[in-house]
Amino acid sequence: MRIVSWNVRGINAVTKRREVKEEVRLMNPDILVIQETKKMVIDRWDITSIWRGRFKEWVFLPAEGTKGGIVIVWDVRKVKVVNNITGEFSISIQVEEAGGVNWWLTGVYGPASTRGRSRFWDEVAALAGLCGPSWCIAGDFNVTRFLSEKLNSTRKTSCMVEFDRLISDLELIDPQLRNGKFTWSNLRINPICARLDRFLYTKVWGETFQEGRQVLGNRVTSDHFPVIFDTGYARWGPTPFRFENVWLSHRGFEHLVRDWWRLSEAEGGPGYKIMRKLGLFKEHLKQWNQEIFGNVQSMKNDKRRLIDHLDREEAEGRWDAQKIAQRSAAKNDLDRAVLHENRIASQKLRVKWAKEGDANTKFFHKMLGVRRNKNCIERLCLADGTFTEDHERIKDAFVGFFQQLYTNEMEFSWEIEGIEWQAISPMKASELESPFTEAEVWKGICNSEGDKAPGPDGYTFAFMKKCWGVLKQDVMAFFEDFHRNGVVNKKVNETYICLIPKGSQAGRVEDFRPISLLTSLYKLLAKVLSDRLRGTLIHTVACEQNAFVPNRQMLDSVLIASETIEHATKSNMRGYVLKLDFAKAYDRVDWAFLDFVLKQKGFGERWRKWIKGCVSSANYSVMINGRPRGKFRGERGLRQGDPLSPFLFILVADVMGRMIDKAKLSGVVEGFRIGRDVTHITHLFYADDSLMFIKDSHRAVFNLMSIVNHFCSISGLRLNMDKCNLLGINIPVTQVVETANAIGCKIGGWPLTYLGLPLGRSPLSRTFWDPVLQKIAKRLDGWKRGFLSKGGRVTLICSVLDALPTYFLSLFRLPAGIARQMEKMMRDFLWQRMNSDKSWALVEWSQVSLPKKLGGLGFGNLMIRNRALSCKWMWRFFREENSMWVRLIKSIYGMNLNGWDSGGGSIVTYSAPWRFVMDCHDDFCKGIFYELGNGTRIAFWNDHWVGRRSFREEFPGLYALASRKYAMVGEVFEENQGWSLTFRRSLTAALGLQLTALLHSITDKHPRPDQEDKRIWKWDTSKAFTVKSCFYNLCSEVSNVPCSVYKTIWKTPGTMKSRVLAWLVWKGKVNVANVLQDRCPYLCISPSWCVLCKRDNETIDHVFFSCPLPHRIWLEMLNEVGWNGRMPSCLLDCLNDGEAHLLKGRKGTLWRVGMLALLWNIWEERNNRIFLGQDRDWEEIWESIKRKVATVLSGSKDFKEQGWTELTGNWNRLWV
């Protein structure tokens, strides 16, 4: 199905109609939605003038004079319309698909005036109710939703807020616009561009057309682009073999692997041999999957039909014990098939946050459709500016581009003299070349994610890990051969180039990022080599490079850049900031230059041979729409996706920094001199992200660019001058423009985005946080609450929404208003809140946002999280005193008298990140404990070094009279006389007793001159700072009531949805009749009646425990797990951690998992009886509980010897 929506701005002119007709012919839609026809009447002549051919029907909304007008036209051969609705601003048609499935399409033209918009919103909301769950709306809404949807927009208007709220309230999906940002332009010298046109649709309509995508057509006429929604997916042939991790769950799979591996014999070198065996082994897997494991969807359908058939026989009285067993087995098989489908979909999607069962398969398939659409390439802009949809031309364009990209262009020799290489020691070089051990290789497998996208061989690391006993001998033979010869067989080093669009507007070959998919064997080799190399980087890579070097972090670069810019701005320093961009940096690295760098840095000949063997034996194919195309060898470049590449690249990039350092020492280049110690900052690197700081001197700028260009000429890299930006600090704009034009780069503006964070703007401004707010809003648009259970929503919030702002929160102060807005978005998503109805929140947000150990769900509380994250900087400050960022902070702010922390500084601005870090110093000190050494860095009264807290807090009366309030411990202790405390006046009797207690507490404490004082983190058993422990203890100041069911709920294996239900049960916030009667009486159908027993009042304890139906199941479960303690008297007895842990080991695990499954099944049964009129007896529910338990525990550590059959049978047999 292809639907086109287009505001043509009138179809009265003959020329306009011809242009529209030609463009419609090229777009070839099934349905055409035209806005602004500017015609009162639309007849067949009008239709044929804009869409060629017969077989067209239409409905229209007349224009008001020469304003407005909508027409929807469809091809009757492809579309059957059975109904239509005409409104003030819209036309809707009802489309009937084959099989009787109906859906609605609405074409709209929104009013441009504010007065008419409220009526427009009301009409759209009414249509949502009239058109039902399967509905799509398209057209010109005459309003944008986000600031990014209008060029240079800085203010969010009220109509934007209303539009955004309407989309959220109606739970419409706003799909990404694939090949552009704006749909309208004023076509003037000073352009105004905006996204006014779009498609929106419900989740049900999206499920019907899962592979739909929204793209722009060509704007040949009108000031609007046509917007095309195409639901077809471009399939370029069969996809390569992919190992499905779900196969590993099949009982006896390892024995099959062992037999098949013996049958898959091959001759040749170790590398070729193992790849050949994997290829033969693949054929056994395919045959087994087809014959034994089976098609999951087909199995699901078969089992559903069988269960339906048996249900009908039961209703007709043809029933016996054999059929009961047959239906039970069929339900077991169906549950297993659903679980397998879930696992397959989650592996394809590679959702790191989801546990099996947390998100339903519908959600996985929906997200798969989104990913597939995002990566689908149907239309490409070629080098000559023309567009093509021809598969062969698209293939030729990509293969030709990457073949040229990986072709070496270096034609001359070069020399570098006079730079400090900082070579590694011969001992380190020798360690790198030591023989590979089995433990080292196994560690590489264990540290690799099992569901990462496989390469040309199709195998995942989950397969390697599970079948290591079978593969080990061949794999170690390959490593031994590589150690001797340093050669990688071309079959081992086959590579698929996976094309990842850099943004939603990717339309040219250059707009796709090449990520390499490698064979599992080569990836394992690269992983082992990179683990060895990582440890040497800190000894040879300069401090300005913060990528991939141990103990250096991305935020270090951002902190240095931000503090440098703030200090320079406030101290009236004049200078330039230059942001460099390298075009396809990894892909252009010259191999000969890389080898030269390794040699100069002290790496041995064998190691260099290994690296050469790894990078030079690669051969490529390009993955286009799921199919590998072309085959060619590379002559240069480092592959993105190769574990070795990041480390090799920063070794190459380090040379540029060394060249700049040499120029800085000779005075050729001068950067910013910052702080009292005059720290000289000229450059910062994070991999290829480069930021330069240059004093206000044309000569210095030109000299720096000469150095960079020389580095490019010898390394193979190339600057992308269109993306390089020059900015000035305290320099006139005209001078910045002149300098930028002279070096050939663009003029940038503040704030400057560096490593994803804005520099040069106050974090207290709303616009600073707009990128985070928009990311959260767009994620919510993509998910839509209806696809997920509460457990799925909790998982998404914890793993994605709560994590999105963390990068910003780790460095910058979060304004309270922004925190409230972010938390409101989380809260509304969690409770599926509609409009502003507060009644839908089951639990107060202040309780939800507490850590799980304190009775919450562990997300939110962003203000406290912000403070906890900032405390990490203070912990790192005194432990990384030689780091570049620490030296800069000391230079700007000085040191505190305690010798541990930074000082206050002379020029401090509220925008500086470190100002916020210092504001959190009191929070940090609450978690600090000092171990006494020589006593020179521990304050006697103010630091916590004895007892539960500092003496200032423990003895405030003594502290008030102390003569030396800031004295160090070493200053109040004399070797011969002991502790010497002085006070401003004589102490009262009560204070004398306090002094005695104080001295008694330090009787066995005295400074040791030969030892240093130590600062440890008392809130974690490791004695090292963790954000988690800091956050927990800061939250404890708000609520210090521990959660009595923490272990039972959150430390028990199971699905998140069952855990969240158990949490709500514990909170007493499940919507049973008596709760609804208090909160929402109008929703309470039977306020005093339990649907399970049809007798007693429905309370939480009744429906989950004391009602005869659940009570019978509780008794059965207690019997089968061998409970021998006191019988639980209420539901909280079962949930309570102390009671739950009366059963230890495997019995305890089974009890807790079974308890969560029981609660979920009882709640499901209650709802099915109320809303669907379906009921089951206790035995059926008990069988379902066992199937849920088997899903969770089958193959787990405690039950690895028991399979699905044993866990769905009588549990008493498990203990025999």
Coordinates of C-alpha atoms in Angstrom, one line a residue, residues 244-249 293-301 333-350 355-366 1191:
E244 CA 19.3 -18.7 16.3
N245 CA 20.3 -18.7 20.0
V246 CA 16.9 -20.3 20.9
W247 CA 18.3 -23.5 19.4
L248 CA 20.6 -23.7 22.4
S249 CA 17.6 -24.2 24.7
F293 CA 12.9 -27.9 15.9
G294 CA 10.3 -26.7 13.4
N295 CA 8.8 -23.5 12.2
V296 CA 7.8 -21.6 15.4
Q297 CA 4.8 -19.8 13.8
S298 CA 3.5 -23.0 12.2
M299 CA 3.9 -24.8 15.5
K300 CA 1.9 -22.1 17.3
N301 CA -0.9 -22.2 14.8
D333 CA 4.1 -26.8 23.6
L334 CA 2.3 -23.5 22.8
D335 CA 4.0 -21.8 25.8
R336 CA 7.3 -23.1 24.6
A337 CA 6.7 -21.9 21.0
V338 CA 5.7 -18.4 22.3
L339 CA 8.9 -18.3 24.4
H340 CA 11.0 -19.4 21.4
E341 CA 9.4 -16.7 19.2
N342 CA 10.1 -14.1 21.9
R343 CA 13.7 -15.2 22.0
I344 CA 14.1 -15.2 18.3
A345 CA 12.6 -11.7 17.9
S346 CA 14.7 -10.3 20.8
Q347 CA 17.9 -11.7 19.3
K348 CA 17.1 -10.1 16.0
L349 CA 16.3 -6.8 17.7
R350 CA 19.3 -7.2 20.1
K355 CA 14.4 -10.2 29.7
E356 CA 12.3 -12.9 28.2
G357 CA 8.6 -12.1 29.0
D358 CA 9.1 -8.5 29.9
A359 CA 7.9 -7.3 26.5
N360 CA 5.5 -9.3 24.4
T361 CA 6.3 -10.6 21.0
K362 CA 4.0 -8.0 19.4
F363 CA 6.4 -5.3 20.8
F364 CA 9.4 -7.1 19.5
H365 CA 7.9 -7.4 16.0
K366 CA 6.9 -3.8 16.0
T1191 CA 9.7 -20.8 31.3

